[in-house]
Short mmCIF file of C-alpha atoms and ligand atoms in Angstrom, two decimals:
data_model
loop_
_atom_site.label_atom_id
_atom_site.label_comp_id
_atom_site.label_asym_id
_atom_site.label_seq_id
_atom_site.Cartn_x
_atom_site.Cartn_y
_atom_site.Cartn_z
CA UNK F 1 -22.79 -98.74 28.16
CA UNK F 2 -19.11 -98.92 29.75
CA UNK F 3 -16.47 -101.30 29.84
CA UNK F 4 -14.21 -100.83 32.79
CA UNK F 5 -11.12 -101.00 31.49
CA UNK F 6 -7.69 -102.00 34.11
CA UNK F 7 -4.83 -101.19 33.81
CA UNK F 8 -1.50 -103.55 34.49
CA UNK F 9 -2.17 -103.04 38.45
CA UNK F 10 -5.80 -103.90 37.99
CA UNK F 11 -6.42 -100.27 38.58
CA UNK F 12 -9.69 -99.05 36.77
CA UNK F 13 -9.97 -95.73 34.19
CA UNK F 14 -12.01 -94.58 36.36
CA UNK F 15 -11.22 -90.55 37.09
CA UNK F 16 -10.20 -87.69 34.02
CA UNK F 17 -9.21 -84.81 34.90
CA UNK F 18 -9.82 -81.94 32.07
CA UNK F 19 -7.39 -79.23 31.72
CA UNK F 20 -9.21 -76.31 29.81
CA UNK F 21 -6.13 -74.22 29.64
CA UNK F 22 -2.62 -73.65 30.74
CA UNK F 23 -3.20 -70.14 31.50
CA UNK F 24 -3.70 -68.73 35.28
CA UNK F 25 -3.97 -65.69 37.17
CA UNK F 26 -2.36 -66.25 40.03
CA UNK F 27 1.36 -67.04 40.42
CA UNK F 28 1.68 -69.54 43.48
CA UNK F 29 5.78 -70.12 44.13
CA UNK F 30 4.67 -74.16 44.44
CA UNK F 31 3.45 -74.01 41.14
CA UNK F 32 4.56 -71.13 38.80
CA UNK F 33 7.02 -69.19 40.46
CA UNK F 34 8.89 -68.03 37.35
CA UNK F 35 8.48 -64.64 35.69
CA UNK F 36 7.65 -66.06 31.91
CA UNK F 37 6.18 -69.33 30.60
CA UNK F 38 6.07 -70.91 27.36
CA UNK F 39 2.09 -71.23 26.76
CA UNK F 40 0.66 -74.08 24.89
CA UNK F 41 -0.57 -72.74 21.16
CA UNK F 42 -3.68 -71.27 20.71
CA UNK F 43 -4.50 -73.47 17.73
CA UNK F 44 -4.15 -76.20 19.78
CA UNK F 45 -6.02 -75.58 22.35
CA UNK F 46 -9.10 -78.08 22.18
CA UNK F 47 -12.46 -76.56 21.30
CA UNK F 48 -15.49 -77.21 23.82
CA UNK F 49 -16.88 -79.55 21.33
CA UNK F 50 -13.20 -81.54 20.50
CA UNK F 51 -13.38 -82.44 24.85
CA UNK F 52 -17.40 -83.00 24.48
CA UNK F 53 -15.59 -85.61 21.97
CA UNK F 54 -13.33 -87.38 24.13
CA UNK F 55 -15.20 -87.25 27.38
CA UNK F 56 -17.75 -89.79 26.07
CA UNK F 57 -14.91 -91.74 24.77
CA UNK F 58 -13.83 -92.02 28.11
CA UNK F 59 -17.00 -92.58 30.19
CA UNK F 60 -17.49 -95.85 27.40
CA UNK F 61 -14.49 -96.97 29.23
CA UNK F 62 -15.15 -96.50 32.77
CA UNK F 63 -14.82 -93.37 34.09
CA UNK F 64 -17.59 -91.89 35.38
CA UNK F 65 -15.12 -88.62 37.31
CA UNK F 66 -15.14 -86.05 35.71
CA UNK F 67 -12.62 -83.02 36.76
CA UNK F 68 -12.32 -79.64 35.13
CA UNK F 69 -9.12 -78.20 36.30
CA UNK F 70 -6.22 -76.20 34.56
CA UNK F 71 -4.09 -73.41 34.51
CA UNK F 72 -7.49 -71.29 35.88
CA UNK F 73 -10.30 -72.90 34.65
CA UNK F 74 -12.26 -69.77 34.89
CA UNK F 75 -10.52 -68.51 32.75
CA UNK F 76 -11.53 -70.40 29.80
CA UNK F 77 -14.41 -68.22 28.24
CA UNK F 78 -18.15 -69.59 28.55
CA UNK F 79 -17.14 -72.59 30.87
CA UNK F 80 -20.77 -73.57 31.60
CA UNK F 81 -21.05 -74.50 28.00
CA UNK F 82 -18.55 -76.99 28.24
CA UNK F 83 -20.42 -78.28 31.66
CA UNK F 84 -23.43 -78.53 29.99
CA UNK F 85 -22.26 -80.54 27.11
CA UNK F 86 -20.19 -82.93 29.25
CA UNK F 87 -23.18 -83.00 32.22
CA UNK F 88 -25.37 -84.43 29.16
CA UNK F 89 -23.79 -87.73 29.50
CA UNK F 90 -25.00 -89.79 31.77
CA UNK F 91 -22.24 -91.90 32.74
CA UNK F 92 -20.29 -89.01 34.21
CA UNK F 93 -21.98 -89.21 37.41
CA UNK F 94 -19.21 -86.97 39.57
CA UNK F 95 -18.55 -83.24 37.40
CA UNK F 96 -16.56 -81.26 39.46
CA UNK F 97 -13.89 -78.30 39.36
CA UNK F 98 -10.77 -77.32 40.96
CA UNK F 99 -10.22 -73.54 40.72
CA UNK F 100 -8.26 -70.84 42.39
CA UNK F 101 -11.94 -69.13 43.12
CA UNK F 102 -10.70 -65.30 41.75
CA UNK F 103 -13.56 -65.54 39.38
CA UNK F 104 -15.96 -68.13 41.04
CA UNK F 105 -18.37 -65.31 42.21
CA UNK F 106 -19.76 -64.41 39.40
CA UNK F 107 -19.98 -67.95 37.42
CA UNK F 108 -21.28 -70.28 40.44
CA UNK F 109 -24.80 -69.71 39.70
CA UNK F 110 -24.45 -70.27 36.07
CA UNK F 111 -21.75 -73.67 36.56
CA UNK F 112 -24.31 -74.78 39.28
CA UNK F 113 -26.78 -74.68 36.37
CA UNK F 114 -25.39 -75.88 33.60
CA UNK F 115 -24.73 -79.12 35.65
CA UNK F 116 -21.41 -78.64 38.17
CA UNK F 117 -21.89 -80.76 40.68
CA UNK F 118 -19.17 -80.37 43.04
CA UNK F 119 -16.61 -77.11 43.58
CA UNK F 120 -13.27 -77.09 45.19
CA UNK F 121 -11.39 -74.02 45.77
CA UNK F 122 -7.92 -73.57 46.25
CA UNK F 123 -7.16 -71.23 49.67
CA UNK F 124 -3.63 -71.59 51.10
CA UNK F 125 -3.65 -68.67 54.09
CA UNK F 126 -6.52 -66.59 55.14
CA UNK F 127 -4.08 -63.89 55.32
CA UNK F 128 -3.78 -61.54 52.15
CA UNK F 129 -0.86 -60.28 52.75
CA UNK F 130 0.54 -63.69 52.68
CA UNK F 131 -1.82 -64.44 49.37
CA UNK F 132 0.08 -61.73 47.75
CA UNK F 133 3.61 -62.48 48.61
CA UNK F 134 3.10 -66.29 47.88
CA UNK F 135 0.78 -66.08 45.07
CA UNK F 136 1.47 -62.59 43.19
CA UNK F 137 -1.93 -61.57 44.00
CA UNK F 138 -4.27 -58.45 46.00
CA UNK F 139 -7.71 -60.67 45.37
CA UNK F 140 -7.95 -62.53 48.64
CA UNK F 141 -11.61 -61.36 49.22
CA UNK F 142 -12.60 -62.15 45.64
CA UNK F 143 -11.63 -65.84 46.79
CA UNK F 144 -13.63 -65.64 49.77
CA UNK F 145 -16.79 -64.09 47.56
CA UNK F 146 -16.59 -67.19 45.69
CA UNK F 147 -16.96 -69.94 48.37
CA UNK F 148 -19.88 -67.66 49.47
CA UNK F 149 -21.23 -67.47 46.33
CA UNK F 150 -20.85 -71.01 45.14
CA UNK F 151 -22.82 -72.36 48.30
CA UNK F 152 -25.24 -69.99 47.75
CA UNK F 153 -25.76 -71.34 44.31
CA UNK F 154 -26.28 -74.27 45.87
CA UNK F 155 -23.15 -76.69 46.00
CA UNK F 156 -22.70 -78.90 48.24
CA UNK F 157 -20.20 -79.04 50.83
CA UNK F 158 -17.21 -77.25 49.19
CA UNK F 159 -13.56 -78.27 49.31
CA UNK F 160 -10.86 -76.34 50.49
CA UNK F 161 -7.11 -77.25 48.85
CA UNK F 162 -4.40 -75.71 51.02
CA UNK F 163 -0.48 -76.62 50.00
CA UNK F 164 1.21 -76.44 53.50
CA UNK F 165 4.25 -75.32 53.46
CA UNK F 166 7.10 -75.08 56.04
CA UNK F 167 7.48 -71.01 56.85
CA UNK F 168 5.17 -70.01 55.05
CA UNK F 169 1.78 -71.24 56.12
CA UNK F 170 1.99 -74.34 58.46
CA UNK F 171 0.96 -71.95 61.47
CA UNK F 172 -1.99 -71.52 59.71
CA UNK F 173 -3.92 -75.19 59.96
CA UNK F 174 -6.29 -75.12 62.85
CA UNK F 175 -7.42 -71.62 61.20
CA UNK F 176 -8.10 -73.57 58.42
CA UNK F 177 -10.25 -75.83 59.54
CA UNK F 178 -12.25 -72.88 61.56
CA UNK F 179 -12.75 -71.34 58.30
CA UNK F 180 -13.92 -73.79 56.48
CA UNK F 181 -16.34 -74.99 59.62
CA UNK F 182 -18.26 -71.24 59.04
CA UNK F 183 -18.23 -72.04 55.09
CA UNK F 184 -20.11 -75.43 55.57
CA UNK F 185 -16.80 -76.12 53.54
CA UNK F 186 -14.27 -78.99 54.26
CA UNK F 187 -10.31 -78.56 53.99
CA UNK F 188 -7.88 -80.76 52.45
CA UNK F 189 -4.25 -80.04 53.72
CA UNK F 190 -1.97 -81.25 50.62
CA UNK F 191 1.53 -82.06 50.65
CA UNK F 192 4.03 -80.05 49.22
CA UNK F 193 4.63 -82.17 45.73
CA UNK F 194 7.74 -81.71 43.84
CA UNK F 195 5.93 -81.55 40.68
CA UNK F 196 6.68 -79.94 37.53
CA UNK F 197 6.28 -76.56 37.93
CA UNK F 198 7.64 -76.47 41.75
CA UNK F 199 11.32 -75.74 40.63
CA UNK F 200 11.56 -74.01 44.39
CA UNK F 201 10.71 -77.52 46.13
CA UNK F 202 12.86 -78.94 48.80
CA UNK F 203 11.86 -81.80 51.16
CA UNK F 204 12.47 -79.55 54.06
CA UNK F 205 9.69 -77.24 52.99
CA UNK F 206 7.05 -80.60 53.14
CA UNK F 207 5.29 -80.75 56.33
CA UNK F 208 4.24 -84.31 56.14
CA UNK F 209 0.54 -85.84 57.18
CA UNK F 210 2.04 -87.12 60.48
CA UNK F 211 3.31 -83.42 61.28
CA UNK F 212 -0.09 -82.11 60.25
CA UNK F 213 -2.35 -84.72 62.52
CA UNK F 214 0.16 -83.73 65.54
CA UNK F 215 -0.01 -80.02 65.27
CA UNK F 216 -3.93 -80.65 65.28
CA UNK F 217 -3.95 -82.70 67.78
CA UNK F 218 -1.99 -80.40 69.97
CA UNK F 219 -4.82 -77.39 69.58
CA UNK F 220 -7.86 -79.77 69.39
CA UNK F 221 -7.17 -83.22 70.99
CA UNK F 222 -7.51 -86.51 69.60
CA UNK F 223 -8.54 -86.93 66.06
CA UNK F 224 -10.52 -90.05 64.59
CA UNK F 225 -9.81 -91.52 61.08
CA UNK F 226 -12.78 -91.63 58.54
CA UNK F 227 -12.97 -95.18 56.77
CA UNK F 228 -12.65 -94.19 52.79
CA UNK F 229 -13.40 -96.50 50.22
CA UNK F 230 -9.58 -96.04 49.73
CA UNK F 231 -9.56 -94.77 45.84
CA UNK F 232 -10.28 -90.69 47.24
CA UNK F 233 -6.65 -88.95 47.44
CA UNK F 234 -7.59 -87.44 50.58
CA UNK F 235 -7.31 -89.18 54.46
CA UNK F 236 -10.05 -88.11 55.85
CA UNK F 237 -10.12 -87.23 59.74
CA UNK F 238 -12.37 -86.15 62.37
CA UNK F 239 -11.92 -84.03 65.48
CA UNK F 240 -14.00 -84.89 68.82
CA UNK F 241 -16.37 -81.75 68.05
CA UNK F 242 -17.61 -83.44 64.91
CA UNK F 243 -15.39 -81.04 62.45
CA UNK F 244 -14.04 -82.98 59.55
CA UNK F 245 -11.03 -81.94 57.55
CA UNK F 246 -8.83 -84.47 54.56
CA UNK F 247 -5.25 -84.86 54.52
CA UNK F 248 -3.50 -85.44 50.29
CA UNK F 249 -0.25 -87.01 51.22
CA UNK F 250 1.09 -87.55 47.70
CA UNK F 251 4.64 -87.05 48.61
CA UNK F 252 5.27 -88.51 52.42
CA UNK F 253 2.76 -91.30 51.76
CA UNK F 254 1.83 -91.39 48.01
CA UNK F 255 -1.67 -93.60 46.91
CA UNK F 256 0.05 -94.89 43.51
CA UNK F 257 -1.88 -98.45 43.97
CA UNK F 258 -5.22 -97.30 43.73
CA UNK F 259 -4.69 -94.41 41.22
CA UNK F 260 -7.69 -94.11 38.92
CA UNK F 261 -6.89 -91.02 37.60
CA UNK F 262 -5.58 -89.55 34.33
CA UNK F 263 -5.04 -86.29 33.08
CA UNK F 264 -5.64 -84.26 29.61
CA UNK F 265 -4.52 -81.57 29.00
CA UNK F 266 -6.23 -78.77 27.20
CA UNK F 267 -4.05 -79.22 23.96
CA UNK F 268 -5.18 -83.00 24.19
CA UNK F 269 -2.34 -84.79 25.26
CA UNK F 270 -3.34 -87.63 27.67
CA UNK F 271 -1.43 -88.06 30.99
CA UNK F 272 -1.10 -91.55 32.94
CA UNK F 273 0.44 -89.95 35.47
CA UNK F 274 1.28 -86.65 37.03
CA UNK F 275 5.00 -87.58 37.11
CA UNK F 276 4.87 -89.25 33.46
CA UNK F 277 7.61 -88.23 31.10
CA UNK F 278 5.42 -88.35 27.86
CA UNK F 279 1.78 -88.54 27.12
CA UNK F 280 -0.07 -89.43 24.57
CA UNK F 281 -1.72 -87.02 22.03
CA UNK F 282 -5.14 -87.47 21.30
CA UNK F 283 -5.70 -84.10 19.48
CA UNK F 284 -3.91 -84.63 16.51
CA UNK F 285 -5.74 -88.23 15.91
CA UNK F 286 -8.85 -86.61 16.61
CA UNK F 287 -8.30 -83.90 14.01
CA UNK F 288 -7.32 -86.11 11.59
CA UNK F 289 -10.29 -87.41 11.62
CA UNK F 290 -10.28 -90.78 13.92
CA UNK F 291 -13.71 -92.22 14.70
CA UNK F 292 -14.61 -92.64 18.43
CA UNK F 293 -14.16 -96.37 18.09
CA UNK F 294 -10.76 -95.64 16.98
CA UNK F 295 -9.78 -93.68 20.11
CA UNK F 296 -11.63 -95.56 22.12
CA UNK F 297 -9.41 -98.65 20.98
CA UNK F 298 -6.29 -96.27 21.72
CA UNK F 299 -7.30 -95.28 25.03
CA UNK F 300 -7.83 -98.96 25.97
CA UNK F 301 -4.52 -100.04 24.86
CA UNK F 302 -2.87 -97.33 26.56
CA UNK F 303 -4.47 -97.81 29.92
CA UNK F 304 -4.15 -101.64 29.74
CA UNK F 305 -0.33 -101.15 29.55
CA UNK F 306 -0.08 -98.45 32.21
CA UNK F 307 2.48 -99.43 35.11
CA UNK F 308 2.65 -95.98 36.25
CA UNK F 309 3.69 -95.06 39.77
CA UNK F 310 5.26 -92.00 39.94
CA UNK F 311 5.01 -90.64 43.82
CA UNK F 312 5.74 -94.35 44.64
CA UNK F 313 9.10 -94.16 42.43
CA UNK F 314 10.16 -90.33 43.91
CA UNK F 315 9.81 -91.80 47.24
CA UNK F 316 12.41 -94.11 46.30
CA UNK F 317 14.86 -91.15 45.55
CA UNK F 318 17.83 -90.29 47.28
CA UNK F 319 18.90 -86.48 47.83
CA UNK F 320 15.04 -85.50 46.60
CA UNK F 321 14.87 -82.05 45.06
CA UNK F 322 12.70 -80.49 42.25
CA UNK F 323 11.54 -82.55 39.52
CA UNK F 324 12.67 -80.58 36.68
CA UNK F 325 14.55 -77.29 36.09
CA UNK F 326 13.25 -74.63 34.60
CA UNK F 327 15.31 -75.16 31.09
CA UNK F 328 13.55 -78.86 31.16
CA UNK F 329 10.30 -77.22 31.86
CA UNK F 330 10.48 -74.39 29.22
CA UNK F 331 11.78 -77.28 26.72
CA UNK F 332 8.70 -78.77 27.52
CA UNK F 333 5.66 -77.37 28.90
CA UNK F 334 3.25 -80.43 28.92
CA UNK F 335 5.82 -81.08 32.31
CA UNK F 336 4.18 -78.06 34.28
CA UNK F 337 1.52 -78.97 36.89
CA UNK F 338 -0.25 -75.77 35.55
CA UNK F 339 -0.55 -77.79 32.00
CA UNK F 340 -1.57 -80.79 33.23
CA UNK F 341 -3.73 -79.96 35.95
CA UNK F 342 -3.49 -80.46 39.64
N1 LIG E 1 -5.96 -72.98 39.19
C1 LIG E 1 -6.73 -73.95 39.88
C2 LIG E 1 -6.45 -73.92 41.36
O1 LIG E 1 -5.71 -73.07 41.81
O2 LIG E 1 -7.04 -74.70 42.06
C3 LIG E 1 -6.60 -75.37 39.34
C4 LIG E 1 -5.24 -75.86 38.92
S1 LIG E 1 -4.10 -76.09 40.25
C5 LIG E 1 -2.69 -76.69 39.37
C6 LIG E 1 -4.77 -77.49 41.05
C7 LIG E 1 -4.26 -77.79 42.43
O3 LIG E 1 -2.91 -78.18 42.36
C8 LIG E 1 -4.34 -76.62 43.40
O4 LIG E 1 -5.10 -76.96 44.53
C9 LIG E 1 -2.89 -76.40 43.76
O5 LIG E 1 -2.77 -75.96 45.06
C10 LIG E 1 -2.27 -77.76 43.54
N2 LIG E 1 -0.82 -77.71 43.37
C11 LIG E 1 -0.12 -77.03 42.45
N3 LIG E 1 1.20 -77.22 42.62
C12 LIG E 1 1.35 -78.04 43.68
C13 LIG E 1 2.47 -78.60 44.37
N4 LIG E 1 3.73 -78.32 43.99
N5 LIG E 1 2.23 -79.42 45.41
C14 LIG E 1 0.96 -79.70 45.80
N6 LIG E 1 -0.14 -79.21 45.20
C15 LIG E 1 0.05 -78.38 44.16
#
């Protein structure tokens, strides 16, 4: 049974996304564009079991989204065990993953069968030379292996995130969409955020939904919103040729109001928003031994006081620039996008 809890905007816990580690292997300038990181401990580092824990604590509260993100999630050793044991609940009726794909060729058929429902991959350019000067890495093809290989496990239509940014691969959208319309795959053009982690961010390097839908329209003529249900992150559009394609404008036009999401990452620490200062940590209660009532009671209380609106409040800024500096970040690391997961 679950008991949809609101928060202080009436917004439902509806959406978690799971960071299983901080740790990646690629090196995107948008995201971790520094040559060292503080890493989270190992000790802390939940256990498959400690998140097949909380998960259910969660879904007894309303969510039923499920996302396992990171760092890399592929990373993280054994991964379909931890889909298996969270795909056991019932409640979580959306299991998905974000991942940079490096790896996905070789673990789609297994994450298809231990219960992964939905895939999205992360593909900013088609171009690897660009891959490697933006991203630090040679492995474009082992990207594109894994969007063949994960429909060919048998995943739905698969996602494609793209970050467009100014110079670098704005000249790169309709190509996008022409890709993904070969991979039975759907993009999502997402604005550049000046997140944690994005110490290089600048609002002229955003090219803003309205920019996007105009330099589409230009190449393929008008373009026909999809009617949402207004909680997904992503506008959805449609071109007259039937193509479909989503637009994340977190930073020109940010969705605070109908945010069901929250974030944990994978030392436990529990995020109400991707902007939020401080979190709260569920690890150490969990180790010392709380009982799932007693979590679920602290998760409840949390969300119920959650005002959160962080994109809402950065649109508000004057003289935007980065969120934090490097120092604040290194201080810190539960403020890096790569800790808390996109
Ligand atoms: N490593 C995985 C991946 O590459 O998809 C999952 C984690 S990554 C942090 C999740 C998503 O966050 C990716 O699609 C990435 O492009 C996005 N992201 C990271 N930094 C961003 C930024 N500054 N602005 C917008 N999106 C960002």
């Amino acid at each position: 049974m679950s008991d949809v809890v609101q928060d202080a905007l009436r917004r439902p816990l509806a959406s978690l996304r799971v960071s299983v580690t901080d740790r990646c292997n690629m090196r995107c300038r948008y995201c971790m564009p520094e040559d060292e990181y503080v890493w989270l401990p190992r000790a802390s580092i939940l256990t498959f079991e400690e998140i097949a824990r909380l998960v259910p604590v969660f879904a007894g509260l309303g969510v039923t989204k499920v996302r396992l993100t990171g760092g890399e999630p592929l990373l993280r050793h054994d991964l379909p065990t931890l889909v298996a044991l969270i795909a056991r609940d019932a409640r979580i009726t959306d299991l998905a993953m974000t991942t940079n794909g490096l790896l996905l060729a070789t673990q789609a058929a297994a994450l298809r069968a231990a219960g992964l429902q939905r895939v999205t991959v992360s593909l900013d350019t088609l171009r690897p030379e660009r891959m490697l000067a933006f991203a630090k890495s040679a492995r474009h093809a082992d990207v594109v292996a894994g969007i063949v290989a994960a429909r060919q496990a048998g995943f739905g239509k698969i996602k494609l995130n793209a970050v467009v940014i100014r110079g670098f691969n704005d000249d790169e959208l309709g190509d996008l969409i022409e890709f993904a319309r070969t991979h039975d795959a759907e993009v999502r053009f997402i604005e550049y955020m000046d997140v944690g982690g994005a110490t290089r961010w600048s609002p002229d390097q955003v090219v803003s939904q309205q920019e996007i839908l105009r330099t589409l329209t230009r190449r393929y003529g008008p373009i026909e919103p999809i009617a949402g249900d207004g909680r997904a992150p992503a506008e959805r559009f449609r071109l007259a040729d039937g193509a479909t394609f989503g637009i994340i404008a977190s930073t020109t036009a940010p969705f605070c109001r109908a945010c069901d999401r929250s974030r944990l990452t994978a030392d436990g620490t529990w995020f109400l928003c991707l902007y939020a200062a401080q979190g709260t940590d569920l690890r150490e209660r969990l180790r010392r031994g709380a009982t799932d009532a007693e979590l679920a009671g602290l998760v409840r209380e949390t969300w119920q006081a959650r005002t959160d609106r962080g994109a809402e409040e950065r649109l508000g800024v004057a003289e935007r620039g980065a969120l934090y500096r490097i120092d604040s970040l290194r201080a810190d690391p539960h403020r890096e996008m790569h800790t808390r997961g996109g």
